[in-house]
JSON list of C-alpha atoms in Angstrom, two decimals:
[
{"chain": "A", "resi": 49, "resn": "MET", "atom": "CA", "xyz": [-34.39, -14.13, -60.11]},
{"chain": "A", "resi": 50, "resn": "VAL", "atom": "CA", "xyz": [-31.69, -13.27, -57.41]},
{"chain": "A", "resi": 51, "resn": "MET", "atom": "CA", "xyz": [-31.74, -10.40, -55.05]},
{"chain": "A", "resi": 52, "resn": "GLY", "atom": "CA", "xyz": [-30.40, -9.35, -51.67]},
{"chain": "A", "resi": 53, "resn": "ARG", "atom": "CA", "xyz": [-32.15, -9.88, -48.44]},
{"chain": "A", "resi": 54, "resn": "LYS", "atom": "CA", "xyz": [-33.03, -5.81, -48.27]},
{"chain": "A", "resi": 55, "resn": "THR", "atom": "CA", "xyz": [-34.48, -6.22, -51.90]},
{"chain": "A", "resi": 56, "resn": "TRP", "atom": "CA", "xyz": [-36.61, -8.52, -50.74]},
{"chain": "A", "resi": 57, "resn": "ASP", "atom": "CA", "xyz": [-37.81, -6.76, -47.46]},
{"chain": "A", "resi": 58, "resn": "SER", "atom": "CA", "xyz": [-38.34, -3.52, -49.47]},
{"chain": "A", "resi": 59, "resn": "ILE", "atom": "CA", "xyz": [-40.73, -5.72, -52.25]},
{"chain": "A", "resi": 60, "resn": "GLY", "atom": "CA", "xyz": [-41.55, -8.19, -49.14]},
{"chain": "A", "resi": 61, "resn": "ARG", "atom": "CA", "xyz": [-42.98, -11.14, -51.59]},
{"chain": "A", "resi": 62, "resn": "PRO", "atom": "CA", "xyz": [-41.98, -13.00, -54.85]},
{"chain": "A", "resi": 63, "resn": "LEU", "atom": "CA", "xyz": [-43.27, -11.81, -57.98]},
{"chain": "A", "resi": 64, "resn": "PRO", "atom": "CA", "xyz": [-45.54, -13.85, -60.07]},
{"chain": "A", "resi": 65, "resn": "GLY", "atom": "CA", "xyz": [-44.38, -16.05, -62.66]},
{"chain": "A", "resi": 66, "resn": "ARG", "atom": "CA", "xyz": [-40.61, -15.96, -61.12]},
{"chain": "A", "resi": 67, "resn": "GLU", "atom": "CA", "xyz": [-38.64, -18.31, -59.13]},
{"chain": "A", "resi": 68, "resn": "THR", "atom": "CA", "xyz": [-36.91, -15.73, -56.63]},
{"chain": "A", "resi": 69, "resn": "ILE", "atom": "CA", "xyz": [-33.64, -16.24, -54.77]},
{"chain": "A", "resi": 70, "resn": "VAL", "atom": "CA", "xyz": [-32.85, -14.30, -51.71]},
{"chain": "A", "resi": 71, "resn": "VAL", "atom": "CA", "xyz": [-29.08, -14.27, -50.87]},
{"chain": "A", "resi": 72, "resn": "THR", "atom": "CA", "xyz": [-28.26, -13.43, -47.02]},
{"chain": "A", "resi": 73, "resn": "ARG", "atom": "CA", "xyz": [-25.76, -14.58, -44.53]},
{"chain": "A", "resi": 74, "resn": "ASP", "atom": "CA", "xyz": [-28.50, -14.92, -41.79]},
{"chain": "A", "resi": 75, "resn": "GLU", "atom": "CA", "xyz": [-28.88, -18.64, -41.10]},
{"chain": "A", "resi": 76, "resn": "THR", "atom": "CA", "xyz": [-32.21, -17.69, -39.35]},
{"chain": "A", "resi": 77, "resn": "PHE", "atom": "CA", "xyz": [-33.95, -16.00, -42.34]},
{"chain": "A", "resi": 78, "resn": "HIS", "atom": "CA", "xyz": [-36.84, -17.55, -44.04]},
{"chain": "A", "resi": 79, "resn": "ALA", "atom": "CA", "xyz": [-38.10, -16.09, -47.54]},
{"chain": "A", "resi": 80, "resn": "GLU", "atom": "CA", "xyz": [-42.18, -17.52, -47.69]},
{"chain": "A", "resi": 81, "resn": "GLY", "atom": "CA", "xyz": [-42.44, -18.65, -51.43]},
{"chain": "A", "resi": 82, "resn": "ALA", "atom": "CA", "xyz": [-38.80, -18.24, -52.60]},
{"chain": "A", "resi": 83, "resn": "HIS", "atom": "CA", "xyz": [-35.16, -19.72, -51.90]},
{"chain": "A", "resi": 84, "resn": "VAL", "atom": "CA", "xyz": [-32.49, -18.83, -49.93]},
{"chain": "A", "resi": 85, "resn": "ALA", "atom": "CA", "xyz": [-28.95, -19.12, -50.44]},
{"chain": "A", "resi": 86, "resn": "ARG", "atom": "CA", "xyz": [-26.19, -17.90, -48.15]},
{"chain": "A", "resi": 87, "resn": "THR", "atom": "CA", "xyz": [-23.48, -16.77, -50.88]},
{"chain": "A", "resi": 88, "resn": "PRO", "atom": "CA", "xyz": [-24.00, -14.96, -54.02]},
{"chain": "A", "resi": 89, "resn": "ASP", "atom": "CA", "xyz": [-21.96, -18.03, -56.17]},
{"chain": "A", "resi": 90, "resn": "ALA", "atom": "CA", "xyz": [-24.76, -20.24, -53.70]},
{"chain": "A", "resi": 91, "resn": "ALA", "atom": "CA", "xyz": [-27.37, -18.07, -55.40]},
{"chain": "A", "resi": 92, "resn": "LEU", "atom": "CA", "xyz": [-26.03, -17.96, -59.01]},
{"chain": "A", "resi": 93, "resn": "ALA", "atom": "CA", "xyz": [-25.86, -21.75, -58.93]},
{"chain": "A", "resi": 94, "resn": "LEU", "atom": "CA", "xyz": [-29.37, -22.28, -57.61]},
{"chain": "A", "resi": 95, "resn": "ALA", "atom": "CA", "xyz": [-30.66, -19.79, -60.04]},
{"chain": "A", "resi": 96, "resn": "GLN", "atom": "CA", "xyz": [-28.73, -21.40, -63.29]},
{"chain": "A", "resi": 97, "resn": "GLN", "atom": "CA", "xyz": [-30.43, -25.03, -61.52]},
{"chain": "A", "resi": 98, "resn": "ARG", "atom": "CA", "xyz": [-33.77, -23.73, -61.59]},
{"chain": "A", "resi": 99, "resn": "ALA", "atom": "CA", "xyz": [-33.57, -21.45, -64.31]},
{"chain": "A", "resi": 100, "resn": "THR", "atom": "CA", "xyz": [-32.61, -24.76, -66.53]},
{"chain": "A", "resi": 101, "resn": "ALA", "atom": "CA", "xyz": [-35.91, -26.83, -64.96]},
{"chain": "A", "resi": 102, "resn": "MET", "atom": "CA", "xyz": [-38.10, -23.93, -66.25]},
{"chain": "A", "resi": 103, "resn": "SER", "atom": "CA", "xyz": [-36.34, -23.91, -69.40]},
{"chain": "A", "resi": 104, "resn": "ALA", "atom": "CA", "xyz": [-35.67, -20.24, -68.97]},
{"chain": "A", "resi": 105, "resn": "ASP", "atom": "CA", "xyz": [-32.67, -19.20, -70.71]},
{"chain": "A", "resi": 106, "resn": "GLU", "atom": "CA", "xyz": [-31.59, -16.56, -68.74]},
{"chain": "A", "resi": 107, "resn": "VAL", "atom": "CA", "xyz": [-30.95, -15.29, -64.75]},
{"chain": "A", "resi": 108, "resn": "ALA", "atom": "CA", "xyz": [-32.23, -12.08, -63.56]},
{"chain": "A", "resi": 109, "resn": "VAL", "atom": "CA", "xyz": [-30.10, -9.97, -60.70]},
{"chain": "A", "resi": 110, "resn": "VAL", "atom": "CA", "xyz": [-32.41, -7.45, -59.41]},
{"chain": "A", "resi": 111, "resn": "GLY", "atom": "CA", "xyz": [-29.95, -5.87, -56.53]},
{"chain": "A", "resi": 112, "resn": "GLY", "atom": "CA", "xyz": [-29.03, -4.81, -54.49]},
{"chain": "A", "resi": 113, "resn": "ALA", "atom": "CA", "xyz": [-25.42, -3.03, -54.34]},
{"chain": "A", "resi": 114, "resn": "GLU", "atom": "CA", "xyz": [-23.67, -6.00, -52.93]},
{"chain": "A", "resi": 115, "resn": "ILE", "atom": "CA", "xyz": [-25.40, -8.55, -55.05]},
{"chain": "A", "resi": 116, "resn": "TYR", "atom": "CA", "xyz": [-24.61, -6.74, -58.39]},
{"chain": "A", "resi": 117, "resn": "ARG", "atom": "CA", "xyz": [-20.97, -6.22, -57.76]},
{"chain": "A", "resi": 118, "resn": "ALA", "atom": "CA", "xyz": [-20.59, -9.82, -56.41]},
{"chain": "A", "resi": 119, "resn": "LEU", "atom": "CA", "xyz": [-22.35, -11.07, -59.53]},
{"chain": "A", "resi": 120, "resn": "MET", "atom": "CA", "xyz": [-21.00, -8.55, -62.11]},
{"chain": "A", "resi": 121, "resn": "PRO", "atom": "CA", "xyz": [-18.34, -10.54, -63.63]},
{"chain": "A", "resi": 122, "resn": "HIS", "atom": "CA", "xyz": [-20.90, -12.97, -64.32]},
{"chain": "A", "resi": 123, "resn": "ALA", "atom": "CA", "xyz": [-23.17, -11.09, -66.48]},
{"chain": "A", "resi": 124, "resn": "ASP", "atom": "CA", "xyz": [-23.11, -11.24, -70.13]},
{"chain": "A", "resi": 125, "resn": "ARG", "atom": "CA", "xyz": [-25.89, -8.81, -70.64]},
{"chain": "A", "resi": 126, "resn": "ILE", "atom": "CA", "xyz": [-27.12, -5.41, -68.25]},
{"chain": "A", "resi": 127, "resn": "VAL", "atom": "CA", "xyz": [-30.41, -3.97, -68.75]},
{"chain": "A", "resi": 128, "resn": "LEU", "atom": "CA", "xyz": [-30.56, -0.59, -67.27]},
{"chain": "A", "resi": 129, "resn": "THR", "atom": "CA", "xyz": [-34.33, 0.66, -66.15]}
]
């Protein structure tokens, strides 16, 4: 699961049963229980690596707007909830 730092701040913790990757440019940011990536592309690469390790067949991008915009060209499916 890939999310931006503001989305992480609103949730405040990793969600159960999922690996979380938080995207932020803040070099000092640390998210307990989650991975941190500095760019959307780095987050996507890490997410694909973690999905393979977990035998998962997809990566979820859960927000915010800047992350959606950056990763939309890589999407092959959109689930609107």
